[in-house]
Amino acid sequence: MSSDSSFVSSPLSRRSVLKAGVAAGVPLFLPSHLFGADSPSNRLNVAFVGTGNQGMGLLKKFLGADLANVVAVCDVNRGSYGYREPSHFYGREPARKLVNDHEAKKRNSASFKGCAAEKDFRRILERDDVDAVLLVVPDHWHAEMTVLAAEAGKDIYCEKPLSLTVRSGQEMVQAVRKNNRVLQTGSQERSNPVSRFVCEKVKSGELGKVKRVITKVGYNNKVGPGPGWKAMPVPEGFDYDMWLGPAPKVPYHADRCLYRFRFNYDYSGGQITNFGAHSNDLAHWGMGVDTSGPVEIECLDAKFLPEGSLFNTATETRFRCLYENGVELICESGPEKVQARFECEDGWIETGYAGTHASDPEMLKGLPEKNEGGLPHTQHMANFIDCVKTRKDPTAPVEVGHASANLCHLANIVIRRFPQTGSGEVLKWDAKAERFTNSDEANQMLERPIRAAYDFS
């Protein structure tokens, strides 16, 4: 396996990175016949990139449903505790063991060694036997990995939010379509029959014209390393520089990585892009603006931890959007029991983790039974695998993921400006051109600088 510094020292252009190789002379994959006689023609081979909290959860469901052969896993962490649940031991080696144990049990064999474990995701993209990759990595890596995967001829399942910025989302859309790839955004509510029932009912006009939509996102972590936090030694087996990737090079702290990365703007967008990627996607679905966006947006309130804290995303917020059809969307921090509430001319309907309710019980006739086990991750991944085979667009194609992520990015831009501008700033948005029409400063926040060592352009 390559050393921690090999990523920075080796060629990084999108074309040369796939030609150069990472370890010449080392076999990159095991024969597909190890996975069964039908694997070359009837079953897809996939790789999981990112085997932390979410990645291991998806991997377990994927294996349980026997959706395809998992021939490789990849993570910059060899294996450690310290994820969302302290007792969980995750990383590439635990993931490899999970896959190999699963395959051995299927075969009534004492052991199985067909799953590779890589630290460098480029090793995955070089493999001729990998048909698709499931990217379950921090948000700041989504665009770079997706573009490289598309140009390597791989189909992609990319966790939500699709992107870190509006501009990186544009690059993802272009790469997927230019290379004729299938991409499924990990917006699992799109595969939830209850969500479909609600959103399609609203979208059809059955409740009359939509007047207002209210969505909820969870509260951000209100605690964490405050001003004056101290750097920590990088754990053995964790390639921190590769974890940072395109983000700025900064000292290591355990709370910067693993699950809590989402509370720092360098890597994510707080709960706005975490839970908001689900709830605001439902809003777009019901309003029938899956691939569009608002015409204006303003922050009504925002609270932050003290300046200099490691967590710098808003702890609480409330923002308002207006759409071209006159619909108003209000998104606010709060319990996610109600993800989206649609207020229409002839009544209201809402759905979320606490169930589905309406102003008139008749509106709920035909409501499907609740999904078991929360979000329908398995159905969503199964839809992706089916579409890789049929070459059709999946339930949450790249353009839908891009539009939903954009709404969250616009919200974070106006939220981040709130301490300086205060309430009252209304940013005007051109959804077709994907730029603000009344603020050059806000337009500069549509993209982020990329660390030179990880600039793949």
Coordinates of C-alpha atoms in Angstrom, one line a residue:
M1 CA 0.0 0.0 0.0
S2 CA 1.2 3.5 -0.8
S3 CA 2.6 5.8 1.8
D4 CA 0.6 8.8 3.2
S5 CA 2.6 11.2 1.0
S6 CA 2.1 9.3 -2.3
F7 CA -1.2 11.1 -3.1
V8 CA 0.4 14.5 -3.1
S9 CA 3.5 13.5 -5.0
S10 CA 1.8 11.6 -7.8
P11 CA 0.2 13.0 -11.0
L12 CA -3.3 14.4 -10.2
S13 CA -4.8 15.5 -13.5
R14 CA -8.1 13.8 -14.1
R15 CA -6.7 12.0 -17.1
S16 CA -3.2 11.2 -15.9
V17 CA -4.3 10.1 -12.5
L18 CA -6.0 7.1 -14.0
K19 CA -3.2 6.3 -16.4
A20 CA -0.2 6.7 -14.0
G21 CA -1.2 4.0 -11.5
V22 CA -0.4 4.0 -7.9
A23 CA 1.6 0.9 -7.4
A24 CA 2.9 -0.5 -10.6
G25 CA 3.2 -4.2 -10.7
V26 CA 0.8 -4.9 -7.9
P27 CA -2.4 -6.8 -8.9
L28 CA -5.3 -4.4 -8.4
F29 CA -8.1 -7.0 -8.2
L30 CA -9.0 -10.6 -7.7
P31 CA -10.8 -12.5 -10.5
S32 CA -14.5 -12.0 -10.5
H33 CA -15.2 -15.7 -10.6
L34 CA -14.4 -15.7 -6.9
F35 CA -17.8 -14.1 -6.3
G36 CA -19.7 -16.8 -8.2
A37 CA -20.3 -18.2 -11.6
D38 CA -22.8 -15.6 -12.6
S39 CA -20.8 -12.5 -11.6
P40 CA -19.2 -11.7 -15.0
S41 CA -22.5 -11.4 -16.8
N42 CA -25.4 -11.1 -14.4
R43 CA -24.2 -9.3 -11.3
L44 CA -22.5 -6.0 -10.9
N45 CA -19.3 -5.4 -9.1
V46 CA -19.3 -2.3 -6.8
A47 CA -16.9 -0.6 -4.4
F48 CA -17.8 1.3 -1.3
V49 CA -15.7 4.5 -0.8
G50 CA -16.1 5.8 2.7
T51 CA -16.7 3.2 5.5
G52 CA -17.5 5.4 8.5
N53 CA -20.8 5.9 10.2
Q54 CA -23.1 6.2 7.2
G55 CA -20.9 4.1 4.9
M56 CA -20.9 1.0 7.2
G57 CA -24.6 1.4 7.7
L58 CA -25.3 1.4 4.0
L59 CA -22.8 -1.5 3.4
K60 CA -24.6 -3.7 5.9
K61 CA -28.0 -3.0 4.2
F62 CA -26.4 -3.5 0.7
L63 CA -25.0 -6.9 1.7
G64 CA -28.2 -7.9 3.5
A65 CA -30.2 -7.3 0.3
D66 CA -27.5 -9.0 -1.9
L67 CA -27.7 -6.3 -4.5
A68 CA -24.3 -6.8 -6.1
N69 CA -20.8 -8.0 -5.5
V70 CA -18.8 -5.8 -3.2
V71 CA -15.3 -6.3 -4.5
A72 CA -13.5 -3.5 -2.7
V73 CA -13.9 -1.0 0.1
C74 CA -11.9 2.2 0.6
D75 CA -11.3 4.6 3.5
V76 CA -8.5 6.8 4.7
N77 CA -9.0 5.4 8.2
R78 CA -7.6 1.9 8.6
G79 CA -9.9 1.3 11.5
S80 CA -10.8 3.0 14.8
Y81 CA -13.5 4.0 17.3
G82 CA -14.7 7.5 17.7
Y83 CA -17.6 7.6 15.3
R84 CA -21.1 8.8 16.1
E85 CA -21.6 5.8 18.5
P86 CA -18.4 5.5 20.6
S87 CA -18.6 1.7 20.6
H88 CA -18.6 1.4 16.8
F89 CA -15.3 0.3 15.2
Y90 CA -15.3 1.5 11.6
G91 CA -12.8 2.0 8.7
R92 CA -11.6 0.1 5.7
E93 CA -10.4 -3.0 7.6
P94 CA -13.6 -3.5 9.6
A95 CA -15.5 -3.0 6.3
R96 CA -13.3 -5.6 4.5
K97 CA -13.9 -8.1 7.3
L98 CA -17.7 -7.4 7.1
V99 CA -17.7 -8.2 3.4
N100 CA -15.5 -11.2 3.5
D101 CA -17.4 -12.7 6.5
H102 CA -20.7 -12.1 4.6
E103 CA -19.4 -13.9 1.5
A104 CA -17.9 -16.8 3.5
K105 CA -21.2 -17.3 5.2
K106 CA -23.0 -17.3 1.9
R107 CA -20.7 -20.1 0.7
N108 CA -20.7 -22.1 3.9
S109 CA -16.9 -21.5 3.8
A110 CA -14.5 -21.1 6.6
S111 CA -13.1 -17.9 5.1
F112 CA -13.3 -15.6 2.0
K113 CA -10.6 -13.1 0.9
G114 CA -12.1 -11.6 -2.2
C115 CA -12.7 -8.1 -1.0
A116 CA -9.8 -5.6 -1.3
A117 CA -9.3 -2.7 1.1
E118 CA -7.7 0.5 -0.2
K119 CA -6.7 3.8 1.4
D120 CA -6.4 5.7 -2.0
F121 CA -9.7 5.9 -3.9
R122 CA -7.8 6.1 -7.2
R123 CA -6.9 2.5 -6.8
I124 CA -10.7 1.8 -7.0
L125 CA -11.1 3.8 -10.1
E126 CA -8.3 2.0 -11.9
R127 CA -10.0 -1.4 -11.5
D128 CA -11.5 -2.8 -14.6
D129 CA -13.8 -5.0 -12.6
V130 CA -15.6 -2.2 -10.8
D131 CA -18.9 -1.2 -12.5
A132 CA -20.0 1.4 -9.9
V133 CA -18.9 3.2 -6.8
L134 CA -20.9 4.2 -3.7
L135 CA -19.4 7.4 -2.4
V136 CA -20.1 7.8 1.3
V137 CA -17.5 10.4 2.2
P138 CA -17.5 13.9 3.7
D139 CA -19.2 16.5 1.5
H140 CA -15.9 18.3 0.5
W141 CA -14.8 15.2 -1.4
H142 CA -18.1 14.6 -3.3
A143 CA -17.3 16.6 -6.4
E144 CA -13.7 15.5 -6.9
M145 CA -14.5 11.8 -6.5
T146 CA -17.7 12.0 -8.6
V147 CA -16.0 13.7 -11.5
L148 CA -13.0 11.3 -11.5
A149 CA -15.4 8.3 -11.2
A150 CA -17.5 9.6 -14.1
E151 CA -14.4 10.1 -16.3
A152 CA -13.2 6.6 -15.3
G153 CA -16.5 5.1 -16.6
K154 CA -18.0 4.3 -13.3
D155 CA -21.6 4.8 -12.3
I156 CA -22.0 6.6 -9.0
Y157 CA -24.2 6.6 -5.9
C158 CA -23.3 9.8 -4.0
E159 CA -24.6 10.5 -0.6
K160 CA -26.4 13.7 0.1
P161 CA -25.9 16.6 0.0
L162 CA -24.6 16.2 -3.6
S163 CA -22.0 18.9 -3.4
L164 CA -20.2 21.4 -1.2
T165 CA -20.8 24.4 -3.4
V166 CA -23.0 25.5 -6.3
R167 CA -20.0 25.5 -8.7
S168 CA -18.8 22.0 -7.7
G169 CA -22.4 20.8 -8.2
Q170 CA -22.3 22.2 -11.7
E171 CA -19.1 20.2 -12.4
M172 CA -20.8 17.0 -11.2
V173 CA -23.8 17.5 -13.5
Q174 CA -21.5 18.1 -16.5
A175 CA -19.2 15.2 -15.8
V176 CA -22.1 12.7 -15.3
R177 CA -23.9 13.7 -18.5
K178 CA -20.8 14.2 -20.6
N179 CA -19.7 10.6 -19.8
N180 CA -23.2 9.1 -19.9
R181 CA -23.1 7.9 -16.3
V182 CA -25.8 7.0 -13.9
L183 CA -25.8 8.9 -10.7
Q184 CA -28.1 8.4 -7.8
T185 CA -28.1 11.1 -5.1
G186 CA -28.5 9.6 -1.6
S187 CA -31.8 11.4 -1.0
Q188 CA -33.5 8.3 0.3
E189 CA -36.8 10.0 0.9
R190 CA -37.3 9.8 -2.9
S191 CA -37.6 6.0 -2.4
N192 CA -40.0 6.4 0.5
P193 CA -43.6 5.4 -0.6
V194 CA -45.0 7.7 2.1
S195 CA -43.0 10.7 0.9
R196 CA -44.0 9.9 -2.7
F197 CA -47.7 9.7 -1.7
V198 CA -47.6 13.1 0.0
C199 CA -45.4 15.0 -2.6
E200 CA -47.2 13.6 -5.6
K201 CA -50.6 14.5 -4.0
V202 CA -49.4 18.1 -3.5
K203 CA -47.7 18.3 -6.9
S204 CA -50.9 17.0 -8.7
G205 CA -52.9 20.0 -7.4
E206 CA -55.3 17.7 -5.5
L207 CA -55.1 20.1 -2.5
G208 CA -55.2 23.2 -4.7
K209 CA -52.4 25.7 -5.3
V210 CA -49.5 25.5 -2.8
K211 CA -49.3 28.7 -0.8
R212 CA -46.5 28.0 1.7
V213 CA -44.2 25.2 2.6
I214 CA -42.5 24.8 6.1
T215 CA -39.5 22.6 6.5
K216 CA -37.5 21.6 9.5
V217 CA -33.8 20.9 10.1
G218 CA -32.2 19.7 13.3
Y219 CA -30.3 21.9 15.7
N220 CA -26.6 22.0 15.1
N221 CA -24.3 20.7 17.9
K222 CA -24.2 23.6 20.4
V223 CA -21.0 22.4 22.0
G224 CA -17.6 21.6 20.8
P225 CA -14.0 22.9 20.9
G226 CA -14.3 26.6 21.6
P227 CA -11.9 29.5 20.9
G228 CA -8.3 28.5 21.7
W229 CA -8.9 24.8 20.9
K230 CA -5.6 22.8 20.8
A231 CA -4.4 20.6 18.0
M232 CA -4.2 16.9 18.6
P233 CA -1.8 14.2 17.3
V234 CA -3.1 12.4 14.2
P235 CA -4.1 8.8 15.1
E236 CA -2.0 5.9 13.7
G237 CA -3.6 4.5 10.6
F238 CA -5.5 7.7 9.7
D239 CA -4.3 9.6 6.6
Y240 CA -5.3 13.0 7.7
D241 CA -3.9 14.9 4.7
M242 CA -5.9 12.7 2.3
W243 CA -9.0 13.2 4.5
L244 CA -8.5 17.0 4.2
G245 CA -8.0 16.6 0.4
P246 CA -9.2 19.7 -1.4
A247 CA -9.9 21.6 1.9
P248 CA -7.4 23.9 3.6
K249 CA -4.5 22.3 5.4
V250 CA -5.1 22.9 9.1
P251 CA -4.1 21.2 12.4
Y252 CA -5.8 17.9 13.3
H253 CA -8.5 17.7 15.9
A254 CA -10.7 14.6 16.5
D255 CA -13.9 16.7 16.3
R256 CA -12.9 18.0 12.9
C257 CA -13.3 14.5 11.3
L258 CA -15.5 11.5 11.4
Y259 CA -19.2 12.3 12.1
R260 CA -18.7 15.8 13.4
F261 CA -17.1 17.1 10.2
R262 CA -20.5 18.4 9.2
F263 CA -20.4 21.3 11.7
N264 CA -17.5 23.0 10.0
Y265 CA -18.0 25.0 6.8
D266 CA -14.8 23.7 5.2
Y267 CA -16.3 20.3 4.9
S268 CA -20.1 20.7 5.0
G269 CA -22.9 23.0 5.8
G270 CA -24.2 22.0 9.2
Q271 CA -27.8 20.7 9.6
I272 CA -28.9 22.9 6.6
T273 CA -27.1 20.5 4.3
N274 CA -27.5 17.4 6.6
F275 CA -31.2 17.2 7.4
G276 CA -32.1 20.1 5.1
A277 CA -31.0 18.0 2.1
H278 CA -33.9 15.7 2.9
S279 CA -36.6 18.1 4.1
N280 CA -35.9 20.8 1.4
D281 CA -35.8 18.1 -1.3
L282 CA -39.3 17.1 -0.2
A283 CA -40.4 20.7 -0.6
H284 CA -39.0 20.9 -4.1
W285 CA -40.6 17.6 -5.0
G286 CA -44.1 18.6 -3.8
M287 CA -43.8 22.1 -5.3
G288 CA -42.8 20.6 -8.7
V289 CA -39.5 22.5 -8.9
D290 CA -37.1 19.5 -8.7
T291 CA -34.5 21.0 -11.0
S292 CA -35.0 24.7 -10.3
G293 CA -34.7 27.0 -7.3
P294 CA -36.0 30.1 -5.6
V295 CA -35.9 33.6 -7.0
E296 CA -35.0 35.2 -3.6
I297 CA -33.8 34.2 -0.2
E298 CA -33.3 35.9 3.1
C299 CA -32.1 34.9 6.6
L300 CA -34.6 35.7 9.3
D301 CA -32.4 34.6 12.3
A302 CA -29.1 32.8 12.9
K303 CA -27.1 31.9 16.0
F304 CA -23.5 30.8 16.1
L305 CA -20.9 29.5 18.6
P306 CA -18.2 32.1 19.7
E307 CA -15.9 33.1 16.9
G308 CA -12.8 30.9 16.8
S309 CA -14.7 27.8 17.7
L310 CA -14.0 24.6 15.7
F311 CA -17.7 24.3 14.9
N312 CA -18.7 27.4 12.9
T313 CA -22.0 26.5 11.2
A314 CA -25.1 28.1 12.6
T315 CA -26.5 26.4 15.7
E316 CA -30.0 27.7 15.0
T317 CA -31.4 29.4 12.0
R318 CA -34.5 30.4 10.1
F319 CA -34.6 31.4 6.5
R320 CA -37.2 32.3 3.9
C321 CA -37.4 31.6 0.1
L322 CA -39.7 32.9 -2.6
Y323 CA -40.3 30.9 -5.8
E324 CA -41.3 32.2 -9.2
N325 CA -44.8 30.7 -8.8
G326 CA -45.3 32.7 -5.7
V327 CA -44.8 29.9 -3.2
E328 CA -43.0 30.8 0.0
L329 CA -40.8 28.3 1.8
I330 CA -39.8 28.7 5.4
C331 CA -37.0 26.5 6.8
E332 CA -36.2 26.6 10.5
S333 CA -34.2 24.7 13.1
G334 CA -36.3 22.4 15.3
P335 CA -37.1 18.8 15.9
E336 CA -37.3 16.9 12.6
K337 CA -40.5 15.2 13.5
V338 CA -42.2 17.1 10.7
Q339 CA -39.9 17.3 7.7
A340 CA -42.2 19.2 5.4
R341 CA -45.6 20.8 5.8
F342 CA -47.5 21.9 2.6
E343 CA -50.1 24.6 3.1
C344 CA -52.4 24.6 0.1
E345 CA -55.7 26.4 -0.9
D346 CA -57.8 23.4 0.2
G347 CA -55.9 22.3 3.3
W348 CA -52.6 21.1 4.6
I349 CA -50.6 17.9 4.7
E350 CA -47.3 17.2 6.5
T351 CA -44.9 14.3 6.7
G352 CA -41.9 13.4 8.8
Y353 CA -40.5 11.1 11.4
A354 CA -43.6 11.5 13.6
G355 CA -45.9 10.3 10.8
T356 CA -48.1 11.9 8.2
H357 CA -51.0 14.1 9.0
A358 CA -53.5 16.3 7.2
S359 CA -56.2 18.9 7.8
D360 CA -58.8 16.4 6.5
P361 CA -58.4 12.6 7.2
E362 CA -59.8 11.9 3.7
M363 CA -56.6 13.3 2.2
L364 CA -54.7 10.3 3.7
K365 CA -56.8 7.6 2.1
G366 CA -54.4 5.3 0.3
L367 CA -51.4 6.3 2.4
P368 CA -48.8 3.5 2.2
E369 CA -47.7 1.7 5.4
K370 CA -44.7 3.3 7.1
N371 CA -41.3 2.0 6.1
E372 CA -39.6 -0.3 8.5
G373 CA -36.3 0.9 10.0
G374 CA -36.5 4.6 9.0
L375 CA -35.2 5.9 5.7
P376 CA -35.5 3.4 2.8
H377 CA -31.8 3.1 2.2
T378 CA -32.1 -0.4 0.7
Q379 CA -34.8 0.5 -1.8
H380 CA -32.8 3.5 -2.9
M381 CA -29.7 1.5 -3.5
A382 CA -31.7 -1.2 -5.3
N383 CA -33.1 1.5 -7.6
F384 CA -29.6 2.6 -8.3
I385 CA -28.4 -0.9 -9.2
D386 CA -31.4 -1.4 -11.4
C387 CA -30.7 1.8 -13.3
V388 CA -27.0 0.9 -13.8
K389 CA -28.3 -2.2 -15.6
T390 CA -31.1 -0.5 -17.6
R391 CA -29.2 2.8 -18.1
K392 CA -32.3 4.8 -17.1
D393 CA -32.2 7.8 -14.7
P394 CA -32.7 6.8 -11.1
T395 CA -35.1 8.1 -8.6
A396 CA -32.8 11.0 -7.6
P397 CA -30.7 11.8 -10.6
V398 CA -27.8 14.3 -10.6
E399 CA -29.9 17.3 -11.6
V400 CA -32.4 16.8 -8.7
G401 CA -29.6 16.3 -6.2
H402 CA -27.9 19.5 -7.6
A403 CA -31.1 21.6 -7.2
S404 CA -31.8 20.4 -3.7
A405 CA -28.2 21.0 -2.6
N406 CA -28.2 24.4 -4.2
L407 CA -31.1 25.5 -2.0
C408 CA -29.0 24.5 1.0
H409 CA -25.9 26.3 -0.3
L410 CA -27.9 29.5 -1.0
A411 CA -29.3 29.3 2.6
N412 CA -25.8 28.9 4.1
I413 CA -24.5 31.9 2.1
V414 CA -27.2 34.2 3.4
I415 CA -26.9 32.7 6.9
R416 CA -23.1 33.3 7.0
R417 CA -23.7 36.9 5.9
F418 CA -26.3 37.4 8.6
P419 CA -23.9 38.5 11.4
Q420 CA -22.7 41.4 9.2
T421 CA -25.8 42.3 7.3
G422 CA -28.5 41.5 9.9
S423 CA -32.1 40.7 8.9
G424 CA -33.4 42.5 5.9
E425 CA -30.9 41.4 3.2
V426 CA -32.8 39.7 0.4
L427 CA -30.6 38.0 -2.2
K428 CA -32.0 37.7 -5.7
W429 CA -31.3 34.4 -7.4
D430 CA -31.3 33.5 -11.1
A431 CA -32.0 29.8 -11.0
K432 CA -31.2 29.3 -14.7
A433 CA -27.8 31.1 -14.7
E434 CA -27.2 30.0 -11.1
R435 CA -25.9 33.3 -9.8
F436 CA -27.1 36.1 -7.6
T437 CA -28.2 39.2 -9.5
N438 CA -27.8 41.8 -6.7
S439 CA -24.6 40.8 -4.8
D440 CA -21.1 40.3 -6.2
E441 CA -19.9 39.4 -2.7
A442 CA -22.5 36.6 -2.5
N443 CA -21.5 35.3 -5.9
Q444 CA -18.0 34.9 -4.7
M445 CA -19.3 32.4 -2.1
L446 CA -20.7 30.1 -4.8
E447 CA -17.3 28.3 -5.0
R448 CA -14.3 27.6 -2.7
P449 CA -10.6 27.5 -3.4
I450 CA -9.1 24.1 -3.8
R451 CA -5.9 23.1 -2.2
A452 CA -3.3 22.9 -5.0
A453 CA -2.1 19.4 -4.2
Y454 CA -5.7 18.2 -4.7
D455 CA -6.7 20.3 -7.7
F456 CA -7.7 17.7 -10.4
S457 CA -8.7 20.2 -13.1

